[in-house]
């Protein structure tokens, strides 16, 4: 199975995504470590910046083959060759609609242009993967003819693109089955997700004979995106026993791409979404405690993740007990009842209960006092268009039974960054790291409530915390301070 990742080309074409050359190189290195066979690094001819990115990936000494996207135009092939890539992803309009509207010629002239470009790229010593754009709406017999003649001219692999995402799994199996039998070289499947069928269509094509697939991390791509790498490789393994890339590295790569692109992921995204291995309802958690197989079709460890029990309005006592145990608390009988009812009351207000909330509740129920090791008494933050955002904080710190007042100050990229740096500087040396920060506006206007969610890590202990408020700076500080109180 040949895995071609096109996060850096098709993924980079997603509205709102633009990866710099530096970021592309970092993503390419991660993909290489994951074990993808081919990386489509970009479109060399598109711009100077894009050429710089393609060149950086091509000269990074990766194990993967590196390609540049090219139209059937000589200057595209020249630009790719100039970047030192191993080969080209040579894409030609293949449906009558595309041939007529984009090339303004007939099938025979289109075929001649394809063959010229294949000759030109092969003469430059490049690997040629020849792709039929809008191939799912093209005449399969015409595709077979192009592939046969291009193969005779030295094209190395072929690909059929479901450019507009209109295939069904049945049609996919029929099309790729037919072309894989006809073609003398490997045929790849390239699917878009307009009907939510990209993964299903990709798997159906592979089952029918396609020996390569194209995908992007997190399903990034034009419109509704491309087939998601993580979904396809897990589907291949779990449903069909086919090995491809290192599955246990998928979550880390997905996170890396999410942060690098700033493109948010739906929490319910398969495999890599925040909720993909989370359980909240009492019935499910009870089953999980008895035997994880009851409600886990996929093992979280398979893709480098951990199971997460989320506490909320539907949680049962089992979930609370299990979660407490995870953090080293033993609670039973009356104490567990009290913790449980406090969690239910937060859940009933429509809020999720973060780890930090649970730990604060558990601590106060078990010890009879609030755990407030860090308290921000005063925070001043200034920002504007002519100054560097600056903040100062007065904090009461209670560590090892000793209470003291400390001060801190910081500057940052914005007021939130400055305020958090001020709090951290008041703490002095701290081994608690902020590993994730997300903010979402709950309501519409500029007076919106914001929901800040953070992840903090101390040693191998990682917890989530959160706060809601109309002031983004104060909500961010509250979320982090709640987390600090749970971890210190
Ligand atoms: Zn595409």
PDB file of N, CA and C in Angstrom, residues 45-107:
ATOM      1  N   UNK A  45       5.194  26.010  -8.906  1.00  0.00           N
ATOM      2  CA  UNK A  45       5.054  27.133  -9.837  1.00  0.00           C
ATOM      3  C   UNK A  45       4.182  28.262  -9.259  1.00  0.00           C
ATOM      4  N   UNK A  46       3.471  27.982  -8.175  1.00  0.00           N
ATOM      5  CA  UNK A  46       2.463  28.939  -7.690  1.00  0.00           C
ATOM      6  C   UNK A  46       3.037  30.282  -7.243  1.00  0.00           C
ATOM      7  N   UNK A  47       4.144  30.256  -6.522  1.00  0.00           N
ATOM      8  CA  UNK A  47       4.738  31.514  -6.049  1.00  0.00           C
ATOM      9  C   UNK A  47       6.160  31.243  -5.576  1.00  0.00           C
ATOM     10  N   UNK A  48       6.889  32.319  -5.345  1.00  0.00           N
ATOM     11  CA  UNK A  48       8.259  32.180  -4.845  1.00  0.00           C
ATOM     12  C   UNK A  48       8.275  31.522  -3.485  1.00  0.00           C
ATOM     13  N   UNK A  49       7.328  31.910  -2.638  1.00  0.00           N
ATOM     14  CA  UNK A  49       7.240  31.352  -1.275  1.00  0.00           C
ATOM     15  C   UNK A  49       6.937  29.850  -1.335  1.00  0.00           C
ATOM     16  N   UNK A  50       6.032  29.496  -2.253  1.00  0.00           N
ATOM     17  CA  UNK A  50       5.654  28.090  -2.394  1.00  0.00           C
ATOM     18  C   UNK A  50       6.855  27.269  -2.902  1.00  0.00           C
ATOM     19  N   UNK A  51       7.581  27.831  -3.859  1.00  0.00           N
ATOM     20  CA  UNK A  51       8.766  27.133  -4.379  1.00  0.00           C
ATOM     21  C   UNK A  51       9.788  26.934  -3.260  1.00  0.00           C
ATOM     22  N   UNK A  52       9.927  27.946  -2.401  1.00  0.00           N
ATOM     23  CA  UNK A  52      10.863  27.854  -1.281  1.00  0.00           C
ATOM     24  C   UNK A  52      10.438  26.706  -0.353  1.00  0.00           C
ATOM     25  N   UNK A  53       9.121  26.568  -0.150  1.00  0.00           N
ATOM     26  CA  UNK A  53       8.615  25.496   0.710  1.00  0.00           C
ATOM     27  C   UNK A  53       8.893  24.122   0.092  1.00  0.00           C
ATOM     28  N   UNK A  54       8.593  23.989  -1.192  1.00  0.00           N
ATOM     29  CA  UNK A  54       8.796  22.704  -1.869  1.00  0.00           C
ATOM     30  C   UNK A  54      10.281  22.323  -1.829  1.00  0.00           C
ATOM     31  N   UNK A  55      11.110  23.320  -2.072  1.00  0.00           N
ATOM     32  CA  UNK A  55      12.563  23.083  -2.058  1.00  0.00           C
ATOM     33  C   UNK A  55      13.016  22.643  -0.669  1.00  0.00           C
ATOM     34  N   UNK A  56      12.505  23.305   0.357  1.00  0.00           N
ATOM     35  CA  UNK A  56      12.897  22.976   1.735  1.00  0.00           C
ATOM     36  C   UNK A  56      12.532  21.520   2.057  1.00  0.00           C
ATOM     37  N   UNK A  57      11.333  21.104   1.650  1.00  0.00           N
ATOM     38  CA  UNK A  57      10.902  19.724   1.934  1.00  0.00           C
ATOM     39  C   UNK A  57      11.732  18.734   1.102  1.00  0.00           C
ATOM     40  N   UNK A  58      11.966  19.103  -0.173  1.00  0.00           N
ATOM     41  CA  UNK A  58      12.703  18.195  -1.073  1.00  0.00           C
ATOM     42  C   UNK A  58      14.149  18.002  -0.620  1.00  0.00           C
ATOM     43  N   UNK A  59      14.717  19.007   0.023  1.00  0.00           N
ATOM     44  CA  UNK A  59      16.139  18.886   0.384  1.00  0.00           C
ATOM     45  C   UNK A  59      16.337  18.534   1.852  1.00  0.00           C
ATOM     46  N   UNK A  60      15.271  18.060   2.522  1.00  0.00           N
ATOM     47  CA  UNK A  60      15.378  17.771   3.959  1.00  0.00           C
ATOM     48  C   UNK A  60      15.899  16.364   4.251  1.00  0.00           C
ATOM     49  N   UNK A  61      16.201  15.615   3.205  1.00  0.00           N
ATOM     50  CA  UNK A  61      16.729  14.269   3.421  1.00  0.00           C
ATOM     51  C   UNK A  61      15.691  13.298   3.973  1.00  0.00           C
ATOM     52  N   UNK A  62      14.440  13.467   3.583  1.00  0.00           N
ATOM     53  CA  UNK A  62      13.374  12.585   4.082  1.00  0.00           C
ATOM     54  C   UNK A  62      13.433  11.223   3.394  1.00  0.00           C
ATOM     55  N   UNK A  63      12.895  10.218   4.088  1.00  0.00           N
ATOM     56  CA  UNK A  63      12.804   8.894   3.475  1.00  0.00           C
ATOM     57  C   UNK A  63      11.715   8.900   2.410  1.00  0.00           C
ATOM     58  N   UNK A  64      10.662   9.687   2.637  1.00  0.00           N
ATOM     59  CA  UNK A  64       9.525   9.718   1.713  1.00  0.00           C
ATOM     60  C   UNK A  64       9.921  10.357   0.382  1.00  0.00           C
ATOM     61  N   UNK A  65       9.244   9.910  -0.665  1.00  0.00           N
ATOM     62  CA  UNK A  65       9.388  10.547  -1.974  1.00  0.00           C
ATOM     63  C   UNK A  65       8.663  11.898  -1.906  1.00  0.00           C
ATOM     64  N   UNK A  66       9.263  12.939  -2.483  1.00  0.00           N
ATOM     65  CA  UNK A  66       8.649  14.271  -2.430  1.00  0.00           C
ATOM     66  C   UNK A  66       8.217  14.696  -3.832  1.00  0.00           C
ATOM     67  N   UNK A  67       6.937  15.102  -3.922  1.00  0.00           N
ATOM     68  CA  UNK A  67       6.380  15.516  -5.212  1.00  0.00           C
ATOM     69  C   UNK A  67       5.948  16.975  -5.182  1.00  0.00           C
ATOM     70  N   UNK A  68       5.894  17.583  -6.377  1.00  0.00           N
ATOM     71  CA  UNK A  68       5.235  18.878  -6.517  1.00  0.00           C
ATOM     72  C   UNK A  68       4.053  18.699  -7.463  1.00  0.00           C
ATOM     73  N   UNK A  69       2.959  19.404  -7.172  1.00  0.00           N
ATOM     74  CA  UNK A  69       1.793  19.410  -8.050  1.00  0.00           C
ATOM     75  C   UNK A  69       2.146  20.168  -9.326  1.00  0.00           C
ATOM     76  N   UNK A  70       1.743  19.621 -10.486  1.00  0.00           N
ATOM     77  CA  UNK A  70       1.969  20.303 -11.771  1.00  0.00           C
ATOM     78  C   UNK A  70       0.738  20.164 -12.655  1.00  0.00           C
ATOM     79  N   UNK A  71       0.426  21.208 -13.396  1.00  0.00           N
ATOM     80  CA  UNK A  71      -0.550  21.068 -14.476  1.00  0.00           C
ATOM     81  C   UNK A  71       0.213  20.483 -15.681  1.00  0.00           C
ATOM     82  N   UNK A  72      -0.480  20.146 -16.763  1.00  0.00           N
ATOM     83  CA  UNK A  72       0.240  19.601 -17.921  1.00  0.00           C
ATOM     84  C   UNK A  72       0.806  20.769 -18.738  1.00  0.00           C
ATOM     85  N   UNK A  73       1.695  21.489 -18.059  1.00  0.00           N
ATOM     86  CA  UNK A  73       2.288  22.705 -18.606  1.00  0.00           C
ATOM     87  C   UNK A  73       3.786  22.632 -18.318  1.00  0.00           C
ATOM     88  N   UNK A  74       4.601  22.918 -19.322  1.00  0.00           N
ATOM     89  CA  UNK A  74       6.053  22.751 -19.155  1.00  0.00           C
ATOM     90  C   UNK A  74       6.620  23.606 -18.026  1.00  0.00           C
ATOM     91  N   UNK A  75       6.127  24.858 -17.908  1.00  0.00           N
ATOM     92  CA  UNK A  75       6.728  25.715 -16.865  1.00  0.00           C
ATOM     93  C   UNK A  75       6.440  25.176 -15.458  1.00  0.00           C
ATOM     94  N   UNK A  76       5.337  24.430 -15.301  1.00  0.00           N
ATOM     95  CA  UNK A  76       5.057  23.821 -13.998  1.00  0.00           C
ATOM     96  C   UNK A  76       6.091  22.736 -13.697  1.00  0.00           C
ATOM     97  N   UNK A  77       6.386  21.932 -14.722  1.00  0.00           N
ATOM     98  CA  UNK A  77       7.365  20.855 -14.549  1.00  0.00           C
ATOM     99  C   UNK A  77       8.754  21.462 -14.303  1.00  0.00           C
ATOM    100  N   UNK A  78       9.078  22.537 -15.020  1.00  0.00           N
ATOM    101  CA  UNK A  78      10.366  23.209 -14.818  1.00  0.00           C
ATOM    102  C   UNK A  78      10.499  23.712 -13.384  1.00  0.00           C
ATOM    103  N   UNK A  79       9.421  24.329 -12.895  1.00  0.00           N
ATOM    104  CA  UNK A  79       9.454  24.881 -11.526  1.00  0.00           C
ATOM    105  C   UNK A  79       9.659  23.759 -10.510  1.00  0.00           C
ATOM    106  N   UNK A  80       8.978  22.618 -10.737  1.00  0.00           N
ATOM    107  CA  UNK A  80       9.124  21.473  -9.821  1.00  0.00           C
ATOM    108  C   UNK A  80      10.561  20.951  -9.859  1.00  0.00           C
ATOM    109  N   UNK A  81      11.069  20.746 -11.076  1.00  0.00           N
ATOM    110  CA  UNK A  81      12.441  20.217 -11.218  1.00  0.00           C
ATOM    111  C   UNK A  81      13.445  21.164 -10.557  1.00  0.00           C
ATOM    112  N   UNK A  82      13.180  22.461 -10.669  1.00  0.00           N
ATOM    113  CA  UNK A  82      14.073  23.464 -10.077  1.00  0.00           C
ATOM    114  C   UNK A  82      14.132  23.389  -8.558  1.00  0.00           C
ATOM    115  N   UNK A  83      13.142  22.750  -7.959  1.00  0.00           N
ATOM    116  CA  UNK A  83      13.110  22.636  -6.489  1.00  0.00           C
ATOM    117  C   UNK A  83      13.765  21.342  -6.007  1.00  0.00           C
ATOM    118  N   UNK A  84      14.222  20.529  -6.945  1.00  0.00           N
ATOM    119  CA  UNK A  84      14.909  19.298  -6.552  1.00  0.00           C
ATOM    120  C   UNK A  84      13.999  18.200  -6.031  1.00  0.00           C
ATOM    121  N   UNK A  85      12.726  18.190  -6.475  1.00  0.00           N
ATOM    122  CA  UNK A  85      11.810  17.135  -6.015  1.00  0.00           C
ATOM    123  C   UNK A  85      12.141  15.799  -6.691  1.00  0.00           C
ATOM    124  N   UNK A  86      11.620  14.723  -6.090  1.00  0.00           N
ATOM    125  CA  UNK A  86      11.809  13.407  -6.699  1.00  0.00           C
ATOM    126  C   UNK A  86      10.906  13.237  -7.914  1.00  0.00           C
ATOM    127  N   UNK A  87       9.745  13.882  -7.860  1.00  0.00           N
ATOM    128  CA  UNK A  87       8.808  13.669  -8.951  1.00  0.00           C
ATOM    129  C   UNK A  87       7.714  14.703  -8.993  1.00  0.00           C
ATOM    130  N   UNK A  88       6.785  14.467  -9.938  1.00  0.00           N
ATOM    131  CA  UNK A  88       5.670  15.399 -10.100  1.00  0.00           C
ATOM    132  C   UNK A  88       4.340  14.665  -9.962  1.00  0.00           C
ATOM    133  N   UNK A  89       3.388  15.377  -9.373  1.00  0.00           N
ATOM    134  CA  UNK A  89       2.006  14.908  -9.385  1.00  0.00           C
ATOM    135  C   UNK A  89       1.385  15.687 -10.534  1.00  0.00           C
ATOM    136  N   UNK A  90       1.337  15.023 -11.682  1.00  0.00           N
ATOM    137  CA  UNK A  90       0.959  15.680 -12.937  1.00  0.00           C
ATOM    138  C   UNK A  90      -0.544  15.496 -13.147  1.00  0.00           C
ATOM    139  N   UNK A  91      -1.266  16.597 -13.112  1.00  0.00           N
ATOM    140  CA  UNK A  91      -2.734  16.510 -13.087  1.00  0.00           C
ATOM    141  C   UNK A  91      -3.335  17.055 -14.371  1.00  0.00           C
ATOM    142  N   UNK A  92      -4.179  16.240 -15.008  1.00  0.00           N
ATOM    143  CA  UNK A  92      -4.804  16.684 -16.262  1.00  0.00           C
ATOM    144  C   UNK A  92      -6.326  16.654 -16.159  1.00  0.00           C
ATOM    145  N   UNK A  93      -7.007  17.620 -16.783  1.00  0.00           N
ATOM    146  CA  UNK A  93      -8.467  17.606 -16.801  1.00  0.00           C
ATOM    147  C   UNK A  93      -8.919  16.375 -17.572  1.00  0.00           C
ATOM    148  N   UNK A  94      -9.804  15.546 -16.984  1.00  0.00           N
ATOM    149  CA  UNK A  94     -10.103  14.278 -17.656  1.00  0.00           C
ATOM    150  C   UNK A  94     -11.574  14.072 -18.003  1.00  0.00           C
ATOM    151  N   UNK A  95     -12.486  14.773 -17.347  1.00  0.00           N
ATOM    152  CA  UNK A  95     -13.898  14.636 -17.727  1.00  0.00           C
ATOM    153  C   UNK A  95     -14.127  15.514 -18.952  1.00  0.00           C
ATOM    154  N   UNK A  96     -15.143  15.174 -19.742  1.00  0.00           N
ATOM    155  CA  UNK A  96     -15.429  16.004 -20.916  1.00  0.00           C
ATOM    156  C   UNK A  96     -15.705  17.448 -20.501  1.00  0.00           C
ATOM    157  N   UNK A  97     -16.369  17.604 -19.366  1.00  0.00           N
ATOM    158  CA  UNK A  97     -16.664  18.951 -18.849  1.00  0.00           C
ATOM    159  C   UNK A  97     -15.372  19.736 -18.597  1.00  0.00           C
ATOM    160  N   UNK A  98     -14.433  19.115 -17.905  1.00  0.00           N
ATOM    161  CA  UNK A  98     -13.176  19.806 -17.600  1.00  0.00           C
ATOM    162  C   UNK A  98     -12.328  20.032 -18.858  1.00  0.00           C
ATOM    163  N   UNK A  99     -12.312  19.024 -19.742  1.00  0.00           N
ATOM    164  CA  UNK A  99     -11.508  19.168 -20.971  1.00  0.00           C
ATOM    165  C   UNK A  99     -12.047  20.341 -21.797  1.00  0.00           C
ATOM    166  N   UNK A 100     -13.385  20.387 -21.882  1.00  0.00           N
ATOM    167  CA  UNK A 100     -13.997  21.451 -22.692  1.00  0.00           C
ATOM    168  C   UNK A 100     -13.831  22.816 -22.038  1.00  0.00           C
ATOM    169  N   UNK A 101     -14.156  22.918 -20.731  1.00  0.00           N
ATOM    170  CA  UNK A 101     -14.172  24.226 -20.081  1.00  0.00           C
ATOM    171  C   UNK A 101     -12.783  24.735 -19.719  1.00  0.00           C
ATOM    172  N   UNK A 102     -11.875  23.843 -19.342  1.00  0.00           N
ATOM    173  CA  UNK A 102     -10.568  24.294 -18.869  1.00  0.00           C
ATOM    174  C   UNK A 102      -9.525  24.317 -19.981  1.00  0.00           C
ATOM    175  N   UNK A 103      -9.542  23.266 -20.831  1.00  0.00           N
ATOM    176  CA  UNK A 103      -8.524  23.214 -21.898  1.00  0.00           C
ATOM    177  C   UNK A 103      -9.048  23.769 -23.223  1.00  0.00           C
ATOM    178  N   UNK A 104     -10.385  23.784 -23.361  1.00  0.00           N
ATOM    179  CA  UNK A 104     -11.039  24.228 -24.606  1.00  0.00           C
ATOM    180  C   UNK A 104     -10.547  23.436 -25.824  1.00  0.00           C
ATOM    181  N   UNK A 105     -10.415  22.115 -25.628  1.00  0.00           N
ATOM    182  CA  UNK A 105     -10.034  21.222 -26.729  1.00  0.00           C
ATOM    183  C   UNK A 105     -10.909  19.969 -26.652  1.00  0.00           C
ATOM    184  N   UNK A 106     -10.632  18.969 -27.514  1.00  0.00           N
ATOM    185  CA  UNK A 106     -11.331  17.685 -27.460  1.00  0.00           C
ATOM    186  C   UNK A 106     -10.454  16.654 -26.760  1.00  0.00           C
ATOM    187  N   UNK A 107     -10.985  15.410 -26.610  1.00  0.00           N
ATOM    188  CA  UNK A 107     -10.259  14.353 -25.892  1.00  0.00           C
ATOM    189  C   UNK A 107      -8.892  14.061 -26.526  1.00  0.00           C
TER     190      UNK A 107
END
